[in-house]
């Protein structure tokens, strides 16, 4: 009985689509997880009916991503979850075995979020990030209400959060902006992608005026950088929104907030507006890989066939 799961996985791997041969590593990780948890000893039906849960899928996916030298992106998580859906639908169910936990599918946004959260809890930092969910954005608005808008330090965090949330700025790009790059008259930022590519980014009027007010509040008028500490020195990346993150965690129990998550939420908004990955990279400084991860994440909630054919 102990080898029933192993035999099932091996049989499925032998007959699966040639285009999905890379999924073998996913199934190997699933078996390894079941072995370590003492689950592989059960007959196949008992295993899937009584023991396999979505938690099992999440934890097995985490071990797959952590154990791979290359699979470090949301795309890798997608691959694993799709592979498990295929194994369940094309093999387990055809054996007459129904697993209630897997009936709704593994490849869903909620499950990706659970995998990401599990990884980040185990690793102690956000190695993989996905955009904030609507309820998380709403919760952060409540956190922002607790900040003092008359404080240069706290108001600056609100402005930086808004810029990242709306335009997807990577924290390092935002903190490297020079004061001269902000045009107060046109409420625009003069961005410099490289030596040959310079362009104006016209900000939303409300946000542009917030940035203008921040500049008026900053007592260091001779500073070179747009955002600085009270002493006019550069803000280190880890402190770009440290007060906001502290309050989110301590007062509202929001543990997943970070500058990267905020930036990726901005990337999602830019993708929704129809911008290309290359254009978004020019604005945000975020890598094409992470932008593609966000695009993949967004597609999960849509009917892919319908989306593609409507655009053709």
Coordinates of C-alpha atoms in Angstrom, one line a residue:
X1 CA 0.0 0.0 0.0
X2 CA 2.9 2.3 0.8
X3 CA 3.8 2.5 -2.8
X4 CA 0.4 3.1 -4.3
X5 CA 0.8 6.9 -4.6
X6 CA 4.2 6.5 -6.1
X7 CA 2.9 4.0 -8.7
X8 CA 0.0 6.3 -9.5
X9 CA 2.4 9.3 -10.0
X10 CA 4.8 7.3 -12.1
X11 CA 2.0 5.9 -14.3
X12 CA 0.7 9.4 -14.8
X13 CA 4.1 10.9 -15.6
X14 CA 4.7 8.2 -18.3
X15 CA 1.5 9.1 -20.1
X16 CA 1.2 12.8 -19.6
X17 CA 1.4 15.4 -22.5
X18 CA 4.9 15.8 -23.9
X19 CA 4.5 19.5 -23.4
X20 CA 4.1 19.1 -19.7
X21 CA 7.1 16.9 -19.0
X22 CA 8.5 19.6 -16.8
X23 CA 5.6 18.9 -14.4
X24 CA 7.5 15.7 -13.3
X25 CA 9.4 17.8 -10.7
X26 CA 6.0 19.0 -9.3
X27 CA 4.8 15.4 -8.8
X28 CA 8.2 14.4 -7.3
X29 CA 7.8 17.2 -4.8
X30 CA 4.2 16.2 -4.0
X31 CA 5.4 12.6 -3.3
X32 CA 8.3 13.8 -1.2
X33 CA 5.9 15.9 0.9
X34 CA 3.6 13.0 1.4
X35 CA 6.5 10.8 2.4
X36 CA 7.8 13.3 5.0
X37 CA 4.3 13.8 6.4
X38 CA 3.7 10.0 6.6
X39 CA 0.8 10.2 4.1
X40 CA 2.2 8.0 1.4
X41 CA 1.5 4.9 3.4
X42 CA -2.2 5.1 2.8
X43 CA -4.1 3.5 -0.1
X44 CA -4.8 6.1 -2.9
X45 CA -8.5 6.4 -2.1
X46 CA -8.1 6.8 1.6
X47 CA -5.3 9.3 1.0
X48 CA -7.3 11.6 -1.2
X49 CA -10.7 11.2 0.5
X50 CA -9.5 11.5 4.1
X51 CA -6.1 13.2 4.2
X52 CA -5.3 15.4 1.2
X53 CA -6.4 19.0 1.9
X54 CA -5.7 22.3 0.3
X55 CA -3.2 22.9 3.1
X56 CA -1.4 19.8 1.9
X57 CA -1.2 21.3 -1.7
X58 CA 0.0 24.6 -0.3
X59 CA 2.8 23.1 1.8
X60 CA 3.9 20.7 -1.0
X61 CA 4.0 23.6 -3.4
X62 CA 6.1 25.6 -1.0
X63 CA 8.6 22.8 -0.7
X64 CA 8.7 22.6 -4.5
X65 CA 9.5 26.2 -4.9
X66 CA 12.0 26.3 -2.0
X67 CA 13.7 23.2 -3.3
X68 CA 14.3 24.4 -6.8
X69 CA 17.2 26.6 -7.9
X70 CA 15.2 28.1 -10.7
X71 CA 11.5 28.0 -9.6
X72 CA 11.4 31.2 -7.6
X73 CA 8.5 33.0 -9.2
X74 CA 4.7 33.1 -9.2
X75 CA 4.9 31.4 -12.6
X76 CA 6.5 28.4 -10.8
X77 CA 3.7 28.3 -8.3
X78 CA 1.2 28.5 -11.2
X79 CA 2.9 25.5 -12.8
X80 CA 2.7 23.4 -9.7
X81 CA -0.9 24.1 -9.0
X82 CA -1.9 23.5 -12.6
X83 CA 0.0 20.2 -12.5
X84 CA -1.9 19.1 -9.4
X85 CA -5.2 20.0 -11.0
X86 CA -4.3 17.9 -14.1
X87 CA -3.2 14.9 -11.9
X88 CA -6.5 15.1 -9.9
X89 CA -8.8 15.5 -12.9
X90 CA -7.1 13.3 -15.4
X91 CA -6.0 10.5 -13.1
X92 CA -7.4 10.4 -9.6
X93 CA -11.0 11.2 -10.5
X94 CA -10.9 8.6 -13.3
X95 CA -10.1 6.0 -10.6
X96 CA -13.5 6.9 -9.1
X97 CA -11.9 8.9 -6.3
X98 CA -13.4 12.2 -5.2
X99 CA -11.4 14.6 -3.0
X100 CA -13.8 17.3 -1.8
X101 CA -10.9 19.7 -1.1
X102 CA -9.6 19.6 -4.6
X103 CA -13.0 19.8 -6.4
X104 CA -12.8 23.6 -6.5
X105 CA -9.4 23.5 -8.1
X106 CA -5.9 24.2 -6.9
X107 CA -5.1 26.9 -9.5
X108 CA -6.8 29.8 -7.8
X109 CA -5.7 33.2 -6.6
X110 CA -6.5 32.4 -3.0
X111 CA -4.3 29.3 -3.1
X112 CA -1.4 31.3 -4.7
X113 CA -1.8 33.8 -1.8
X114 CA -1.6 31.0 0.7
X115 CA 1.5 29.6 -0.9
X116 CA 3.2 33.0 -0.9
X117 CA 2.2 33.6 2.7
X118 CA 3.5 30.2 3.7
X119 CA 6.8 30.8 2.0
X120 CA 7.3 34.2 3.5
X121 CA 6.5 33.0 7.0
X122 CA 9.0 30.1 6.7
X123 CA 11.7 32.2 5.1
X124 CA 11.2 35.3 7.3
X125 CA 11.0 37.7 4.3
X126 CA 9.0 38.2 1.2
X127 CA 10.9 36.2 -1.4
X128 CA 7.9 36.1 -3.7
X129 CA 5.2 38.7 -3.7
X130 CA 1.8 39.3 -5.3
X131 CA -0.4 42.4 -5.5
X132 CA -2.6 43.3 -2.6
X133 CA -6.2 42.1 -2.5
X134 CA -9.0 44.7 -2.5
X135 CA -9.8 44.0 1.2
X136 CA -6.1 44.6 2.0
X137 CA -6.1 47.9 0.2
X138 CA -9.2 48.9 2.2
X139 CA -7.5 47.9 5.4
X140 CA -4.4 50.0 4.6
X141 CA -6.6 53.0 4.1
X142 CA -7.7 52.6 7.7
X143 CA -4.0 52.4 8.7
X144 CA -3.3 55.7 6.8
X145 CA -6.0 57.5 8.7
X146 CA -3.9 57.0 11.9
X147 CA -0.9 58.9 10.5
X148 CA -0.3 62.6 11.2
X149 CA -0.6 64.6 8.0
X150 CA 1.1 67.5 9.7
X151 CA 4.2 65.5 10.3
X152 CA 6.7 65.7 7.5
X153 CA 8.0 62.2 8.3
X154 CA 4.5 60.5 8.4
X155 CA 3.0 62.5 5.6
X156 CA 6.0 61.5 3.4
X157 CA 5.1 57.9 4.0
X158 CA 1.5 58.5 2.8
X159 CA 2.8 60.2 -0.4
X160 CA 5.3 57.4 -1.1
X161 CA 2.6 54.8 -0.5
X162 CA 0.2 56.5 -2.9
X163 CA 2.9 56.8 -5.6
X164 CA 3.8 53.2 -5.4
X165 CA 0.2 52.1 -5.2
X166 CA -0.8 54.1 -8.3
X167 CA 2.3 53.9 -10.4
X168 CA 4.1 50.8 -9.2
X169 CA 7.4 52.5 -8.3
X170 CA 10.2 50.2 -7.0
X171 CA 11.3 51.6 -3.7
X172 CA 14.9 52.3 -4.9
X173 CA 13.6 54.2 -7.9
X174 CA 11.4 56.4 -5.8
X175 CA 14.1 57.1 -3.3
X176 CA 16.6 58.0 -6.0
X177 CA 14.4 60.7 -7.5
X178 CA 16.0 64.1 -7.4
X179 CA 14.1 67.2 -6.3
X180 CA 14.7 68.8 -9.7
X181 CA 12.8 65.9 -11.4
X182 CA 9.5 67.1 -9.9
X183 CA 7.8 69.9 -11.8
X184 CA 5.4 71.6 -9.4
X185 CA 3.7 73.6 -12.1
X186 CA 2.7 70.7 -14.3
X187 CA 2.6 68.2 -11.4
X188 CA 4.8 65.8 -13.3
X189 CA 8.0 63.7 -12.7
X190 CA 10.8 63.8 -15.2
X191 CA 11.8 60.2 -15.3
X192 CA 15.1 58.9 -16.7
X193 CA 15.1 55.3 -17.8
X194 CA 18.5 55.4 -19.3
X195 CA 20.9 58.0 -20.8
X196 CA 18.8 58.2 -24.0
X197 CA 15.3 57.8 -22.6
X198 CA 13.8 60.6 -20.6
X199 CA 10.0 61.4 -20.3
X200 CA 7.5 63.2 -18.2
X201 CA 5.0 61.3 -16.1
X202 CA 2.0 63.5 -15.4
X203 CA 0.6 62.6 -12.0
X204 CA -3.0 62.4 -10.9
X205 CA -3.9 65.9 -9.8
X206 CA -4.7 65.0 -6.2
X207 CA -1.5 63.0 -5.9
X208 CA 0.6 65.7 -7.6
X209 CA -0.7 68.2 -5.1
X210 CA 0.1 65.9 -2.2
X211 CA 3.7 65.7 -3.5
X212 CA 3.8 69.4 -3.9
X213 CA 2.6 69.9 -0.3
X214 CA 5.3 67.4 0.9
X215 CA 7.9 69.5 -0.8
X216 CA 6.6 72.6 1.0
X217 CA 6.7 70.8 4.3
X218 CA 10.3 69.6 3.8
X219 CA 12.5 72.1 5.6
X220 CA 15.6 71.2 3.7
X221 CA 15.0 73.4 0.6
X222 CA 18.6 72.9 -0.6
X223 CA 18.4 69.1 -0.7
X224 CA 19.2 67.2 -3.8
X225 CA 16.8 64.3 -3.4
X226 CA 13.0 64.5 -3.6
X227 CA 12.4 62.4 -0.5
X228 CA 14.7 62.7 2.5
X229 CA 14.8 62.3 6.2
X230 CA 14.3 65.4 8.4
X231 CA 18.1 66.0 8.2
X232 CA 18.0 66.1 4.4
X233 CA 19.8 62.8 4.0
X234 CA 18.6 59.9 1.8
X235 CA 16.1 57.5 3.2
X236 CA 17.2 53.9 3.2
X237 CA 15.0 51.5 1.4
X238 CA 14.0 49.5 4.5
X239 CA 12.5 52.7 6.0
X240 CA 10.6 53.9 3.0
X241 CA 7.3 53.2 4.8
X242 CA 8.5 51.8 8.2
X243 CA 5.9 53.6 10.3
X244 CA 3.1 52.5 8.0
X245 CA 4.2 48.9 8.2
X246 CA 4.6 49.0 11.9
X247 CA 1.1 50.4 12.5
X248 CA -0.3 47.9 10.0
X249 CA 1.1 45.0 11.9
X250 CA 0.7 46.2 15.5
X251 CA -2.7 47.9 15.4
X252 CA -4.4 46.2 12.5
X253 CA -2.7 42.7 12.4
X254 CA -1.7 43.2 8.7
X255 CA 1.4 41.1 8.3
X256 CA 1.9 41.0 4.6
X257 CA 2.3 44.7 3.9
X258 CA 5.6 45.8 2.2
X259 CA 6.9 48.2 -0.4
X260 CA 7.2 45.4 -3.0
X261 CA 3.6 44.3 -2.5
X262 CA 2.5 47.9 -2.8
X263 CA 4.6 48.4 -6.0
X264 CA 3.2 45.2 -7.6
X265 CA -0.3 46.5 -6.9
X266 CA 0.6 49.6 -8.9
X267 CA 2.0 47.4 -11.7
X268 CA -1.4 45.6 -11.7
X269 CA -3.2 48.9 -12.2
X270 CA -0.8 49.9 -15.1
X271 CA -1.4 46.5 -16.8
X272 CA -5.2 47.0 -16.4
X273 CA -4.7 50.3 -18.3
X274 CA -3.2 48.4 -21.2
X275 CA 0.5 49.3 -20.7
X276 CA 3.1 46.9 -21.9
X277 CA 5.7 45.2 -19.7
X278 CA 8.5 47.3 -21.3
X279 CA 6.6 50.6 -20.7
X280 CA 5.9 49.6 -17.1
X281 CA 9.5 48.7 -16.5
X282 CA 10.5 52.2 -17.7
X283 CA 8.3 53.8 -15.1
X284 CA 8.7 51.5 -12.2
X285 CA 12.1 49.9 -12.4
X286 CA 10.5 46.6 -11.6
X287 CA 11.9 43.6 -13.6
X288 CA 10.1 42.2 -16.5
X289 CA 9.9 38.8 -14.7
X290 CA 8.0 40.3 -11.7
X291 CA 5.7 42.3 -14.1
X292 CA 5.0 39.0 -16.0
X293 CA 4.2 37.3 -12.7
X294 CA 1.6 40.0 -12.0
X295 CA 0.1 39.5 -15.5
X296 CA -0.1 35.8 -14.9
X297 CA -1.7 36.4 -11.5
X298 CA -4.4 38.6 -13.1
X299 CA -5.2 36.1 -15.8
X300 CA -6.2 33.5 -13.3
X301 CA -9.5 35.2 -12.5
X302 CA -10.5 35.4 -16.2
X303 CA -11.7 33.1 -18.9
X304 CA -8.5 32.9 -20.9
X305 CA -10.1 31.7 -24.1
X306 CA -12.7 34.5 -24.0
X307 CA -10.1 37.2 -23.1
X308 CA -7.7 36.2 -25.9
X309 CA -10.4 35.9 -28.6
X310 CA -12.0 39.2 -27.7
X311 CA -8.7 40.9 -28.3
X312 CA -8.0 39.2 -31.7

